[in-house]
Amino acid sequence: MNSWKRIYPFLSVIFSVILLFGCMGNEDKGPSNEVYIYSARHYDVDNMLFKKFTEKTGIKVNVINGKAEELIERLKREGKNTQADLFITVDGGILNKAKQAGILQPSSSPTIDQNVPKELRDPDNQWIGLSTRARVIVYSKDRVKPEQLSTYEDLAKPEWKKKVLVRSSSSLYNQSLLASFIELNGEQQAEQWSKGIVKNLARTPEGGDRDQAKAIVSGVGDVALMNTYYIGLLMNSKDPEEVKVGKSIGVIFPNQNTTGTHINISGIGLTKHSKNKENALKLIEFLTSEEAQSMISKENFEFPVNKKADLPELLKSWGTFKTQKIDFNKLGKHNAKAIEIMNKTGWK
Ligand code: FE
């Protein structure tokens, strides 16, 4: 009897420890504490946000990166066996492609509805906007006066011969830009524009958006097409050369008196066979929250979808601007035609 009394406290400690570790083990391994993402976004801020989400909720975020089209194919192939709970990509056309492929399911909650305005969500809530970006004209502050041009159409005029810089036609950003012109102005005008751009190219398309700005500064060309966030990334780069490039270019938000500046959207969708639906919804709610949206804007210079989010000074300095009034899903509808036109007109 006496010896039991002495052993008992030790035994209870041992049992508590076993219980504690048992629970911790479950928390780490159980499917209920993880979420899996297939992502085609390639920005540092995303990983910062996933880390923050894990700190807040204890839910581990697993990310597999890849090209959007490949990830969609993978989700189709994997079907019910997929591990992915969420699909993230840039481009409204691709979001629509994922929807059409039948790999998504609606995701909605009062919080998501409050965070993201209706026009930045799929009408069936199969995808939710995470950020927007504008495709603008940048120019050499040394050699170009902003009064010299104000529209995308101006870039195709003879006076810009050998002065225009743009990345290749394989870029979704360019495909969606041309798709927007097909929607707004019709195929014929879109083709004329593409032809004009090709005629005016300063060099065969190469590199990403930032490389076009760099080529302006090194004198290869005078004007370029570029997504807005890359301007912010250049100006705030750790590389002083990039900062110099960012400061040497001016920005024009095109078509303010006509059809508006082209914007595109980046978004997230719940996969059809998600096994961690609750966690996935929590992550969508977090990513669209004021806090996460302010971070997307501060770190990656994208426009937030949540109207309450803070904007960095650069975005504030740009003020408000007129945007194209197009259903983002239309960018996908015209994608094949856009590629056909680019091929036909010799846009490499
Ligand atoms: Fe990008």
mmCIF file of N, CA, C and O and ligand atoms in Angstrom, residues 42-43 90 133 167 173 209 227 229-230, ligand 1:
data_model
loop_
_atom_site.group_PDB
_atom_site.id
_atom_site.type_symbol
_atom_site.label_atom_id
_atom_site.label_comp_id
_atom_site.label_asym_id
_atom_site.label_seq_id
_atom_site.Cartn_x
_atom_site.Cartn_y
_atom_site.Cartn_z
ATOM 1 N N HIS A 42 4.099 33.063 -58.169
ATOM 2 C CA HIS A 42 5.540 32.890 -57.949
ATOM 3 C C HIS A 42 6.125 34.018 -57.108
ATOM 4 O O HIS A 42 7.220 34.491 -57.350
ATOM 5 N N TYR A 43 5.376 34.503 -56.126
ATOM 6 C CA TYR A 43 5.829 35.676 -55.375
ATOM 7 C C TYR A 43 6.146 35.327 -53.912
ATOM 8 O O TYR A 43 5.445 34.531 -53.295
ATOM 9 N N VAL A 90 -2.486 33.197 -61.223
ATOM 10 C CA VAL A 90 -2.742 34.533 -61.735
ATOM 11 C C VAL A 90 -3.555 34.331 -63.016
ATOM 12 O O VAL A 90 -3.528 33.250 -63.582
ATOM 13 N N ARG A 133 -3.952 43.469 -60.852
ATOM 14 C CA ARG A 133 -2.781 44.156 -61.365
ATOM 15 C C ARG A 133 -3.160 44.803 -62.690
ATOM 16 O O ARG A 133 -4.014 44.280 -63.402
ATOM 17 N N ARG A 167 7.425 41.495 -73.646
ATOM 18 C CA ARG A 167 7.851 40.095 -73.545
ATOM 19 C C ARG A 167 7.126 39.234 -74.580
ATOM 20 O O ARG A 167 6.284 39.736 -75.333
ATOM 21 N N TYR A 173 0.168 37.213 -69.635
ATOM 22 C CA TYR A 173 -0.150 38.633 -69.467
ATOM 23 C C TYR A 173 -0.451 39.270 -70.822
ATOM 24 O O TYR A 173 -1.379 40.073 -70.947
ATOM 25 N N ASP A 209 8.763 40.934 -67.567
ATOM 26 C CA ASP A 209 8.350 42.345 -67.583
ATOM 27 C C ASP A 209 9.478 43.275 -67.123
ATOM 28 O O ASP A 209 9.691 44.338 -67.698
ATOM 29 N N ASN A 227 3.383 44.899 -66.088
ATOM 30 C CA ASN A 227 2.424 44.838 -64.984
ATOM 31 C C ASN A 227 2.870 45.781 -63.870
ATOM 32 O O ASN A 227 4.063 45.861 -63.561
ATOM 33 N N TYR A 229 2.851 45.751 -60.592
ATOM 34 C CA TYR A 229 3.586 45.352 -59.380
ATOM 35 C C TYR A 229 5.082 45.237 -59.641
ATOM 36 O O TYR A 229 5.889 45.411 -58.722
ATOM 37 N N TYR A 230 5.461 44.952 -60.899
ATOM 38 C CA TYR A 230 6.897 44.839 -61.191
ATOM 39 C C TYR A 230 7.595 46.196 -61.053
ATOM 40 O O TYR A 230 8.784 46.250 -60.753
HETATM 41 FE FE FE B 1 4.097 38.027 -62.525
#
